[in-house]
Coordinates of C-alpha atoms and ligand atoms in Angstrom, one line a residue:
Chain V
M265 CA 15.3 -20.9 22.0
S266 CA 14.9 -19.0 18.8
K267 CA 15.4 -15.3 18.0
I268 CA 13.2 -13.8 15.4
V269 CA 14.1 -10.3 14.1
V270 CA 11.5 -8.3 12.3
L271 CA 12.8 -5.3 10.3
G272 CA 10.1 -2.6 10.0
A273 CA 7.0 -1.9 12.1
G274 CA 4.6 -0.9 9.4
I275 CA 1.5 -3.0 8.5
S276 CA 3.4 -6.2 7.7
G277 CA 6.2 -6.0 10.3
H278 CA 3.8 -5.2 13.1
V279 CA 1.4 -7.9 12.1
A280 CA 4.2 -10.5 12.0
A281 CA 5.7 -9.4 15.4
S282 CA 2.3 -9.4 17.1
H283 CA 1.4 -13.0 15.9
L284 CA 4.9 -14.3 16.7
R285 CA 4.7 -12.9 20.2
R286 CA 1.2 -14.2 20.8
K287 CA 2.0 -17.7 19.6
L288 CA 5.5 -18.3 20.7
S289 CA 6.4 -18.9 24.4
K290 CA 8.6 -16.3 26.1
E291 CA 11.7 -18.4 25.9
H292 CA 11.8 -17.3 22.2
E293 CA 12.9 -13.7 21.5
V294 CA 11.0 -11.4 19.1
V295 CA 12.9 -8.3 18.2
V296 CA 11.6 -5.4 16.1
V297 CA 14.1 -3.0 14.4
S298 CA 12.4 0.1 13.0
P299 CA 13.4 3.8 12.7
N300 CA 10.0 5.3 13.4
S301 CA 9.0 5.5 17.1
N302 CA 5.3 5.4 16.1
Y303 CA 3.0 2.9 14.4
Q304 CA 0.9 4.7 11.8
W305 CA -2.3 3.5 10.1
I306 CA -1.3 4.8 6.7
P307 CA -4.7 4.5 4.9
S308 CA -6.1 7.2 7.2
N309 CA -3.4 9.7 6.1
I310 CA -5.9 10.7 3.4
W311 CA -8.0 12.3 6.1
V312 CA -5.0 14.0 7.7
G313 CA -4.2 15.5 4.3
I314 CA -7.6 17.2 4.1
G315 CA -7.5 18.4 7.7
R316 CA -10.3 16.1 8.9
M317 CA -8.3 13.9 11.2
P318 CA -5.3 14.9 13.4
S319 CA -2.3 12.7 12.9
K320 CA -2.4 11.7 16.6
K321 CA -5.5 9.7 15.8
I322 CA -3.7 7.5 13.3
L323 CA -0.6 6.8 15.3
F324 CA 0.6 5.5 18.7
P325 CA 4.1 5.0 20.2
L326 CA 5.5 1.5 19.7
A327 CA 8.0 1.3 22.6
P328 CA 5.4 1.1 25.5
L329 CA 3.3 -1.5 23.7
Y330 CA 6.2 -3.6 22.8
K331 CA 7.6 -3.4 26.3
K332 CA 4.2 -4.5 27.7
K333 CA 4.0 -7.4 25.3
G334 CA 7.6 -8.6 25.7
I335 CA 8.8 -7.6 22.2
D336 CA 12.3 -6.1 22.2
F337 CA 12.2 -2.8 20.2
K338 CA 15.2 -1.1 18.7
Q339 CA 14.5 2.3 17.2
A340 CA 17.1 1.8 14.5
K341 CA 17.3 1.2 10.8
A342 CA 18.8 -1.9 9.2
V343 CA 21.9 -1.0 7.1
S344 CA 23.3 -4.3 5.8
F345 CA 22.6 -8.0 5.8
H346 CA 25.1 -10.7 6.8
P347 CA 23.2 -13.9 6.4
E348 CA 26.2 -16.1 7.0
G349 CA 27.6 -14.1 9.9
D350 CA 31.3 -13.2 9.6
Q351 CA 34.7 -14.4 10.7
E352 CA 34.0 -13.4 14.3
E353 CA 30.2 -13.9 14.6
N354 CA 29.0 -17.3 13.5
K355 CA 25.3 -16.4 13.7
P356 CA 23.6 -14.5 10.8
Y357 CA 23.0 -10.9 11.6
V358 CA 21.9 -7.5 10.3
I359 CA 23.7 -4.3 11.1
A360 CA 21.3 -1.8 12.6
E361 CA 22.0 1.8 13.2
Y362 CA 20.2 3.6 16.1
V363 CA 18.3 6.7 15.0
A364 CA 17.3 8.1 18.4
G365 CA 18.2 8.1 22.1
N366 CA 21.6 8.0 23.7
N367 CA 23.1 5.6 21.3
Q368 CA 21.9 7.5 18.2
G369 CA 24.3 6.9 15.3
T370 CA 25.9 3.7 16.9
Q371 CA 25.7 0.5 15.0
E372 CA 24.9 -2.9 16.4
K373 CA 25.1 -6.5 15.0
V374 CA 21.6 -7.9 15.6
T375 CA 21.9 -11.7 15.3
Y376 CA 18.9 -13.8 14.4
D377 CA 17.6 -17.4 13.8
Y378 CA 14.9 -16.1 11.5
L379 CA 14.7 -12.7 9.8
I380 CA 11.6 -11.0 8.5
N381 CA 12.3 -8.1 6.2
A382 CA 9.2 -5.9 6.3
T383 CA 10.8 -2.6 5.5
G384 CA 8.2 -1.7 2.8
P385 CA 9.2 0.8 0.1
K386 CA 11.7 3.6 0.1
L387 CA 9.7 6.7 -1.0
N388 CA 11.9 7.5 -3.9
F389 CA 11.2 11.2 -4.4
E390 CA 14.7 11.7 -5.9
A391 CA 13.7 9.7 -9.0
T392 CA 11.7 12.7 -10.1
E393 CA 13.7 16.0 -10.3
G394 CA 12.1 18.7 -8.1
L395 CA 9.5 16.4 -6.5
I396 CA 10.1 17.2 -2.9
P397 CA 7.2 17.0 -0.4
G398 CA 6.4 20.6 0.7
E399 CA 8.5 22.2 -2.0
N400 CA 7.6 23.6 -5.5
G401 CA 3.9 23.4 -4.5
T402 CA 4.0 19.6 -4.4
Y403 CA 2.9 17.5 -1.5
S404 CA 2.6 13.8 -0.5
V405 CA 0.3 11.9 1.8
C406 CA 2.5 8.9 2.1
T407 CA 3.4 9.5 5.8
Y408 CA 1.6 11.5 8.5
T409 CA 4.1 14.3 8.5
H410 CA 3.7 14.6 4.7
A411 CA 0.0 14.6 5.0
E412 CA 0.1 17.3 7.7
H413 CA 2.1 19.5 5.2
A414 CA -0.3 18.6 2.4
W415 CA -3.3 19.9 4.5
K416 CA -1.4 23.1 5.3
G417 CA -0.7 23.6 1.6
L418 CA -4.3 22.8 0.6
N419 CA -5.7 25.1 3.3
E420 CA -3.7 28.0 2.0
Q421 CA -5.2 27.4 -1.5
I422 CA -8.7 27.2 0.0
E423 CA -8.1 30.6 1.7
L424 CA -7.0 32.0 -1.7
M425 CA -10.1 30.6 -3.4
K426 CA -12.2 32.2 -0.7
Q427 CA -10.6 35.5 -1.7
G428 CA -11.7 34.9 -5.3
Q429 CA -8.6 33.5 -6.8
K430 CA -8.9 30.5 -9.2
V431 CA -6.6 27.6 -8.4
K432 CA -5.3 24.6 -10.3
I433 CA -5.0 21.3 -8.4
L434 CA -3.1 18.4 -9.8
I435 CA -3.2 14.9 -8.1
G436 CA -1.9 11.6 -9.2
T437 CA 1.4 9.9 -9.8
G438 CA 4.8 11.7 -9.8
H439 CA 6.8 9.2 -11.8
A440 CA 6.4 7.1 -15.0
K441 CA 6.5 3.9 -12.9
A442 CA 4.9 5.0 -9.7
T443 CA 2.3 2.8 -7.9
C444 CA -0.3 3.4 -5.2
Q445 CA -2.8 5.1 -7.6
G446 CA -5.5 4.1 -5.1
A447 CA -4.2 6.5 -2.5
A448 CA -4.0 9.3 -5.0
F449 CA -7.5 8.4 -6.2
E450 CA -8.8 8.7 -2.6
Y451 CA -7.1 12.0 -2.1
I452 CA -8.4 13.6 -5.3
L453 CA -12.0 12.7 -4.3
N454 CA -11.5 13.9 -0.8
V455 CA -10.0 17.2 -1.9
E456 CA -12.9 17.7 -4.3
Q457 CA -15.4 17.1 -1.6
E458 CA -13.6 19.4 0.9
L459 CA -13.6 22.2 -1.7
R460 CA -17.4 21.7 -2.0
S461 CA -17.8 21.8 1.8
H462 CA -15.8 25.0 1.9
K463 CA -18.0 26.4 -0.9
V464 CA -15.1 27.1 -3.3
R465 CA -15.4 24.1 -5.7
D466 CA -16.2 26.4 -8.6
M467 CA -12.9 28.2 -8.0
A468 CA -10.8 25.1 -8.6
D469 CA -9.8 23.2 -11.7
I470 CA -9.0 19.7 -10.6
T471 CA -6.9 17.3 -12.8
W472 CA -5.9 13.7 -12.3
I473 CA -2.5 12.8 -13.8
S474 CA -1.4 9.2 -13.9
N475 CA 0.8 6.7 -15.6
E476 CA -2.2 4.4 -16.0
Y477 CA -3.2 3.6 -19.6
K478 CA -6.8 3.7 -18.7
L479 CA -8.7 5.2 -15.7
G480 CA -9.3 2.6 -12.9
D481 CA -6.2 0.5 -13.8
F482 CA -4.9 1.0 -10.3
G483 CA -1.8 -0.9 -11.2
M484 CA -3.9 -4.1 -11.3
D485 CA -4.6 -4.2 -15.1
G486 CA -8.0 -2.8 -14.3
M487 CA -11.0 -4.9 -13.3
L488 CA -14.2 -6.2 -14.6
M489 CA -16.6 -6.0 -11.7
S490 CA -20.1 -6.5 -10.6
Y491 CA -21.7 -3.1 -9.9
G492 CA -25.3 -3.5 -8.6
S493 CA -27.0 -5.7 -11.2
I494 CA -24.7 -4.9 -14.0
T495 CA -21.1 -5.8 -14.9
M496 CA -18.8 -2.8 -15.4
K497 CA -15.2 -2.1 -16.1
S498 CA -13.3 -0.2 -13.4
S499 CA -12.3 2.3 -16.1
E500 CA -16.0 3.0 -16.7
M501 CA -16.7 3.3 -13.0
V502 CA -13.9 5.8 -12.4
E503 CA -14.8 7.8 -15.5
M504 CA -18.4 8.0 -14.2
I505 CA -17.1 9.3 -10.9
F506 CA -14.6 11.8 -12.4
E507 CA -17.2 13.2 -14.8
D508 CA -19.8 13.5 -12.1
R509 CA -17.3 15.4 -10.0
N510 CA -16.0 17.5 -12.9
I511 CA -12.4 16.1 -12.5
K512 CA -10.3 16.2 -15.7
W513 CA -7.7 13.5 -16.4
I514 CA -4.4 13.0 -18.2
L515 CA -3.4 9.4 -18.7
G516 CA -0.2 7.5 -19.8
A517 CA 1.8 10.4 -18.2
G518 CA 5.3 9.8 -16.9
V519 CA 6.0 12.9 -14.8
N520 CA 9.8 13.4 -15.0
K521 CA 10.4 16.9 -13.6
I522 CA 8.8 19.4 -11.3
E523 CA 9.4 23.1 -11.2
N524 CA 7.6 25.5 -9.0
G525 CA 4.0 25.2 -10.3
L526 CA 4.9 23.1 -13.3
A527 CA 4.8 19.3 -13.8
H528 CA 6.7 18.2 -16.9
Y529 CA 5.7 14.8 -18.3
E530 CA 6.0 12.6 -21.3
N531 CA 3.0 10.7 -22.6
L532 CA 2.7 7.4 -24.5
D533 CA 2.7 9.3 -27.8
G534 CA 6.2 10.5 -26.9
D535 CA 5.0 14.1 -26.5
L536 CA 6.8 16.2 -23.9
K537 CA 4.2 18.3 -22.1
T538 CA 3.8 20.5 -19.1
E539 CA 0.8 20.9 -16.7
A540 CA 0.6 24.0 -14.5
Y541 CA -0.7 23.8 -11.0
D542 CA -1.0 25.7 -7.7
F543 CA -1.2 22.6 -5.5
A544 CA -0.1 19.1 -6.4
M545 CA -0.1 15.8 -4.6
L546 CA 2.0 13.4 -6.5
I547 CA 2.9 9.9 -5.4
P548 CA 6.6 9.2 -5.8
S549 CA 8.1 6.1 -7.2
F550 CA 8.7 3.3 -4.7
S551 CA 12.0 1.5 -4.6
G552 CA 14.0 -0.9 -2.4
H553 CA 16.1 0.7 0.3
G554 CA 19.4 -0.1 -1.4
F555 CA 20.5 -2.5 1.3
K556 CA 23.8 -4.3 0.8
A557 CA 24.5 -8.0 1.8
Y558 CA 27.8 -9.7 2.5
N559 CA 28.8 -13.3 3.0
I560 CA 31.0 -14.8 5.7
N561 CA 34.2 -13.5 3.9
N562 CA 32.7 -10.0 3.7
E563 CA 32.2 -10.4 -0.1
D564 CA 29.2 -8.6 -1.7
I565 CA 26.3 -11.0 -2.2
T566 CA 23.6 -8.3 -2.6
D567 CA 22.3 -9.9 -5.8
K568 CA 21.4 -13.1 -3.8
L569 CA 19.1 -11.1 -1.6
F570 CA 17.9 -8.2 -3.5
K571 CA 16.6 -7.3 -6.9
G572 CA 15.7 -3.7 -5.8
F573 CA 13.3 -5.3 -3.3
M574 CA 14.1 -8.7 -1.6
I575 CA 14.2 -11.8 -3.7
V576 CA 11.7 -14.4 -2.6
D577 CA 10.1 -17.6 -4.1
A578 CA 8.8 -15.9 -7.2
D579 CA 9.7 -16.8 -10.8
Y580 CA 11.8 -13.9 -11.9
T581 CA 12.6 -15.3 -15.4
P582 CA 12.1 -12.4 -17.8
K583 CA 9.2 -13.2 -20.2
P584 CA 6.7 -11.2 -22.3
Y585 CA 3.4 -10.0 -20.8
E586 CA 1.5 -12.7 -22.7
E587 CA 3.4 -15.4 -20.9
W588 CA 3.0 -14.1 -17.4
T589 CA 1.0 -16.4 -15.1
V590 CA -0.2 -16.3 -11.5
Q591 CA 2.3 -19.1 -10.8
D592 CA 5.1 -16.5 -11.2
W593 CA 4.0 -14.9 -7.9
P594 CA 5.5 -16.0 -4.6
E595 CA 3.7 -18.2 -2.1
T596 CA 5.8 -18.3 1.1
Y597 CA 7.9 -15.1 0.7
Q598 CA 11.1 -17.1 1.6
N599 CA 14.4 -16.1 0.1
P600 CA 15.6 -19.1 -2.0
T601 CA 19.2 -18.8 -0.9
Y602 CA 18.9 -18.1 2.8
K603 CA 15.8 -20.0 3.9
N604 CA 15.5 -18.3 7.3
I605 CA 14.9 -14.9 5.6
F606 CA 11.4 -13.8 4.5
A607 CA 10.0 -10.6 3.0
P608 CA 6.2 -10.0 3.2
G609 CA 4.3 -6.9 2.3
I610 CA 5.9 -4.4 -0.1
A611 CA 9.4 -5.5 0.8
F612 CA 9.4 -8.5 -1.6
A613 CA 10.5 -8.1 -5.3
P614 CA 7.5 -8.8 -7.5
P615 CA 8.2 -11.0 -10.5
H616 CA 6.8 -8.4 -12.9
T617 CA 4.1 -5.8 -12.9
I618 CA 0.4 -6.6 -12.9
S619 CA -0.6 -3.9 -15.5
K620 CA 0.5 -4.4 -19.0
P621 CA 3.9 -2.7 -19.5
R622 CA 3.9 0.1 -22.1
K623 CA 6.6 2.3 -23.7
S624 CA 6.3 5.7 -25.1
K625 CA 7.3 6.4 -28.7
N626 CA 10.6 7.5 -27.3
G627 CA 11.1 4.2 -25.5
T628 CA 10.3 5.5 -22.0
E629 CA 8.5 2.9 -19.9
I630 CA 5.2 4.4 -18.6
F631 CA 3.1 2.1 -16.6
P632 CA 2.2 1.5 -12.9
S633 CA 4.4 -0.7 -10.7
P634 CA 2.5 -3.4 -8.9
P635 CA 0.7 -2.2 -5.7
R636 CA 0.6 -4.3 -2.6
T637 CA -2.1 -2.9 -0.4
G638 CA -2.7 -3.2 3.3
M639 CA -4.7 -6.5 3.2
P640 CA -2.1 -8.6 1.3
S641 CA 0.6 -7.0 3.3
G642 CA -1.0 -8.2 6.5
I643 CA -2.0 -11.6 5.1
T644 CA 1.5 -12.3 3.8
A645 CA 3.1 -11.2 7.1
K646 CA 0.8 -13.5 9.1
L647 CA 1.5 -16.5 6.9
V648 CA 5.3 -15.8 7.2
A649 CA 4.9 -15.6 11.0
D650 CA 2.9 -18.8 11.0
N651 CA 5.5 -20.7 9.0
I652 CA 8.2 -19.5 11.4
I653 CA 6.1 -20.4 14.4
D654 CA 5.6 -23.9 13.0
S655 CA 9.3 -24.3 12.1
V656 CA 10.3 -23.2 15.6
K657 CA 7.9 -25.6 17.3
K658 CA 8.7 -28.5 15.1
G659 CA 12.4 -27.9 15.0
K660 CA 12.5 -28.2 11.2
E661 CA 11.5 -26.1 8.3
S662 CA 7.7 -25.9 7.8
L663 CA 6.2 -24.0 4.9
H664 CA 2.6 -25.2 5.2
H665 CA 1.1 -21.7 5.1
K666 CA 0.9 -20.3 1.6
G667 CA -0.6 -17.2 0.2
S668 CA -0.1 -16.2 -3.4
M669 CA -1.6 -12.9 -4.5
G670 CA -2.9 -15.0 -7.4
N671 CA -5.0 -16.9 -5.0
M672 CA -6.0 -14.2 -2.5
G673 CA -8.7 -11.6 -2.4
A674 CA -8.4 -8.0 -1.3
A675 CA -10.9 -5.4 -0.2
C676 CA -10.1 -1.8 -0.9
I677 CA -12.3 0.8 0.6
A678 CA -11.4 4.0 -1.1
S679 CA -12.6 7.1 0.7
A680 CA -14.3 9.5 -1.6
G681 CA -15.1 12.2 1.0
Y682 CA -15.3 12.6 4.8
G683 CA -18.4 13.1 6.8
L684 CA -20.7 11.0 8.9
L685 CA -23.8 11.8 6.7
D686 CA -22.3 13.4 3.6
G687 CA -19.2 11.2 3.3
S688 CA -18.7 8.7 0.6
G689 CA -16.6 5.6 -0.1
I690 CA -15.9 3.4 -3.1
S691 CA -15.8 -0.2 -1.9
I692 CA -14.0 -2.5 -4.2
T693 CA -13.1 -6.1 -3.7
T694 CA -11.0 -8.1 -6.1
F695 CA -10.4 -11.8 -6.3
P696 CA -7.7 -12.7 -7.1
I697 CA -5.5 -9.7 -6.7
I698 CA -3.3 -10.9 -9.6
P699 CA -5.6 -11.6 -12.5
D700 CA -5.7 -15.3 -13.4
Y701 CA -6.3 -15.1 -17.1
V702 CA -6.4 -18.9 -17.4
K703 CA -8.9 -19.7 -14.7
Y704 CA -11.1 -16.6 -15.3
S705 CA -10.5 -16.2 -19.0
E706 CA -13.9 -14.8 -19.7
T707 CA -14.0 -12.2 -17.0
H708 CA -10.6 -10.4 -17.3
G709 CA -8.8 -12.7 -14.9
R710 CA -11.1 -12.3 -11.9
H711 CA -14.0 -14.0 -10.2
L712 CA -17.0 -11.7 -11.0
G713 CA -19.0 -12.6 -7.8
K714 CA -16.0 -11.7 -5.7
T715 CA -14.9 -8.7 -7.7
F716 CA -17.4 -5.9 -7.1
G717 CA -17.7 -2.2 -6.7
S718 CA -20.1 -0.1 -4.7
I719 CA -20.3 3.7 -4.2
G720 CA -22.0 5.5 -1.3
L721 CA -22.1 6.6 2.3
A722 CA -21.8 3.0 3.5
G723 CA -18.2 3.0 2.1
H724 CA -17.3 5.9 4.3
W725 CA -18.6 4.2 7.4
L726 CA -16.8 1.0 6.4
K727 CA -13.5 2.9 6.0
L728 CA -14.0 4.6 9.3
A729 CA -14.9 1.3 11.0
L730 CA -11.8 -0.3 9.5
H731 CA -9.7 2.6 10.8
Y732 CA -10.9 2.0 14.4
A733 CA -10.8 -1.8 14.1
F734 CA -7.2 -1.9 12.7
I735 CA -5.9 0.6 15.3
Y736 CA -7.5 -1.5 18.0
K737 CA -5.9 -4.6 16.5
A738 CA -2.5 -2.9 16.2
K739 CA -2.6 -1.8 19.8
M740 CA -3.1 -5.5 20.6
K741 CA -6.1 -4.9 22.8
P742 CA -8.1 -7.9 24.1
F743 CA -8.9 -10.5 21.4
W744 CA -7.2 -8.4 18.7
W745 CA -6.3 -11.5 16.8
L746 CA -9.9 -12.2 16.0
I747 CA -9.9 -9.2 13.6
P748 CA -8.6 -10.5 10.3
E749 CA -5.7 -8.9 8.5
Chain L
M1425 CA -21.5 16.5 -16.4
K1426 CA -24.0 14.8 -14.0
R1427 CA -23.3 11.2 -14.6
I1428 CA -25.0 10.0 -11.5
S1429 CA -28.7 10.5 -11.6
P1430 CA -30.6 12.1 -8.7
I1431 CA -32.3 8.7 -7.8
Q1432 CA -28.9 6.9 -7.8
R1433 CA -27.4 9.7 -5.7
F1434 CA -30.4 9.5 -3.3
K1435 CA -29.7 5.8 -2.9
M1436 CA -26.0 6.4 -2.4
M1437 CA -26.5 8.9 0.3
N1438 CA -29.6 7.8 2.1
P1439 CA -28.5 6.8 5.6
I1440 CA -31.2 4.1 6.0
I1441 CA -30.5 2.4 2.6
Q1442 CA -26.8 2.8 3.3
L1443 CA -27.1 1.2 6.7
F1444 CA -28.4 -1.9 5.1
K1445 CA -25.7 -1.6 2.5
F1446 CA -23.1 -1.3 5.3
F1447 CA -24.1 -4.6 6.7
I1448 CA -24.3 -6.3 3.3
L1449 CA -20.9 -5.0 2.3
S1450 CA -19.3 -6.0 5.6
I1451 CA -20.6 -9.5 5.1
K1452 CA -19.5 -9.7 1.5
I1453 CA -16.1 -8.5 2.4
M1454 CA -15.9 -11.0 5.3
V1455 CA -16.8 -13.8 2.9
I1456 CA -13.9 -12.8 0.6
V1457 CA -11.5 -12.6 3.6
A1458 CA -12.8 -15.8 5.2
G1459 CA -12.5 -17.5 1.7
G1460 CA -8.9 -17.7 2.6
H1461 CA -5.8 -17.9 0.4
G1462 CA -3.4 -20.4 -0.8
G1463 CA -0.8 -21.3 -3.3
T1464 CA -1.2 -21.5 -7.1
R1465 CA 1.5 -24.0 -8.0
K1466 CA 0.8 -27.7 -8.3
V1467 CA 3.0 -29.8 -6.0
N1468 CA 4.0 -33.2 -7.4
Ligands
FAD686 C1 -1.6 7.4 1.5 C2 -1.8 6.0 1.4 C3 -3.0 5.4 1.6 C4 -3.2 4.1 1.5 N1 -4.5 3.6 1.7 C5 -4.6 2.2 1.7 C6 -6.0 1.7 1.9 O1 -6.9 2.4 2.0 N2 -6.1 0.3 1.9 C7 -5.0 -0.5 1.7 O2 -5.2 -1.7 1.8 N3 -3.8 0.0 1.6 C8 -3.6 1.3 1.5 N4 -2.3 1.8 1.3 C9 -1.2 0.9 1.2 C10 -0.7 0.4 2.5 O3 -0.4 1.5 3.3 C11 0.6 -0.5 2.3 O4 0.2 -1.6 1.5 C12 1.2 -1.0 3.5 O5 1.6 0.1 4.4 C13 2.4 -1.8 3.2 O6 2.9 -2.3 4.4 P1 4.4 -2.7 4.7 O7 4.5 -3.1 6.1 O8 4.9 -3.6 3.6 O9 5.2 -1.3 4.5 P2 5.1 0.0 5.4 O10 3.8 0.2 6.0 O11 5.7 1.1 4.5 O12 6.2 -0.3 6.5 C14 7.6 -0.3 6.4 C15 8.2 -0.2 7.7 O13 9.6 -0.4 7.6 C16 10.3 0.6 8.3 N5 11.6 0.8 7.7 C17 12.0 1.6 6.6 N6 13.3 1.5 6.4 C18 13.8 0.6 7.4 C19 15.1 0.1 7.7 N7 16.2 0.5 7.0 N8 15.2 -0.7 8.7 C20 14.1 -1.1 9.5 N9 12.9 -0.6 9.2 C21 12.7 0.2 8.2 C22 9.4 1.9 8.2 O14 9.7 2.8 9.2 C23 8.0 1.2 8.4 O15 7.8 1.0 9.8 C24 -2.1 3.2 1.3 C25 -0.8 3.7 1.2 C26 -0.7 5.1 1.2 C27 0.7 5.7 1.0

């Protein structure tokens, strides 16, 4: 009998737990430890943030589902890792602290045979002074509660605009090394469309602020893509969209401080500048959760497990951008020291960024951290689950399933406005996610046939279809596993 | 600045054209997903 503990019930944790439960017989235990009582389909937060979708449509409670499916659920947060056990407990364990219910605040040793760390990122708002969701006129759409606040804030501005007041809107990244530009990109386009539908677009000045060197970098070093019958750079595509929608942009900006209505930033020229706003949605930096790890003698071994995020089978040797290769990226997401620990999704430490690192004239690093979107998060979680399932069934380690982001495609459907007949979406696919500049040396590291962009109403329908399909899948309704990650 | 011409915009927003596009995009995306994934390192 094996016990598999999954930390986190986001996209990757939930995918892993669902597949483990489906494929392993009931004699094996699957335990999920996660602080949030709900599952949330994060990509649809964009629509919560413009008041077009109530948050109840993007979430559902986990406990009843897990009970029905035979998954043990602890509404708790992992605090520390003990991969060798301790003097009293000879099995490896994590300490989990309950966050709700009668035992709130109590800690428990949760032992395991296999551990999947799928805790995603910590939304590190503290890294930018004054960047607090719902305060100083800044908002976030990273969780459904943040998105609800964002809509409230935006709606207030819409009312002011209706009364004839001009408003400045600032959307983008709130830290010099933030990631998730895609989410901010979706939000700015959705906000722009909402203002048009409320007939107040001419009252708003909308600006994109980002740590990207060029538009359309998205933390992926940009893309060369097929667009209809032509080949286009992602920078050209985003520039076309922003110009068409009268959105201004500030690039190479490392936002470092927020005051009420003022975003202070440094640019790559080393200039210290300030942008005024009435409403801002700025994505914070993402960091690891600051977990600690201890060996059997209770000595600190955090550096064996974590490098901010969790250490996996990546090549972390520091080297210059020119020497980076796809081979640096992990394939099995297994910790090299403790081989029964895995970290799919955002929880693993990337070997380096994807975008070219850049410094300002003052030496401040200003460039996007590597994103890991929903699709690779789901795929890596499934392959980790499959390797554990094989290992449990064979009784010995099996790492047959591999999935490097350097040999994996991703589809990203960015909403550009909500509405069954007037909505829009920008559908982008990329193969591979990590550009392979050796294999695809002529096409900016990507396969042109599999890297394409498309703009239009179909993109909105696709995004909506994916919303319903992935919530169906997450609810583990009949034949859910037929829907790919 | 209107960077997207009226004809392009018509094509982008016409429900009939976009319905075809929806099916084509779904298939193209499925092909990429079904194309699978794997490692990148050579094993001796
Ligand atoms: C606004 C927004 C829009 C997005 N849109 C898209 C999109 O359109 N397409 C796309 O592909 N991707 C999108 N993404 C990215 C996508 O949401 C992420 O790639 C995905 O959520 C990562 O999954 P994950 O499981 O690694 O992390 P998460 O989904 O963040 O899950 C982490 C889980 O760990 C739990 N946790 C945290 N701390 C602990 C702890 N101490 N112990 C135990 N559990 C813990 C959390 O509660 C959560 O359940 C978007 C992201 C945002 C913010």
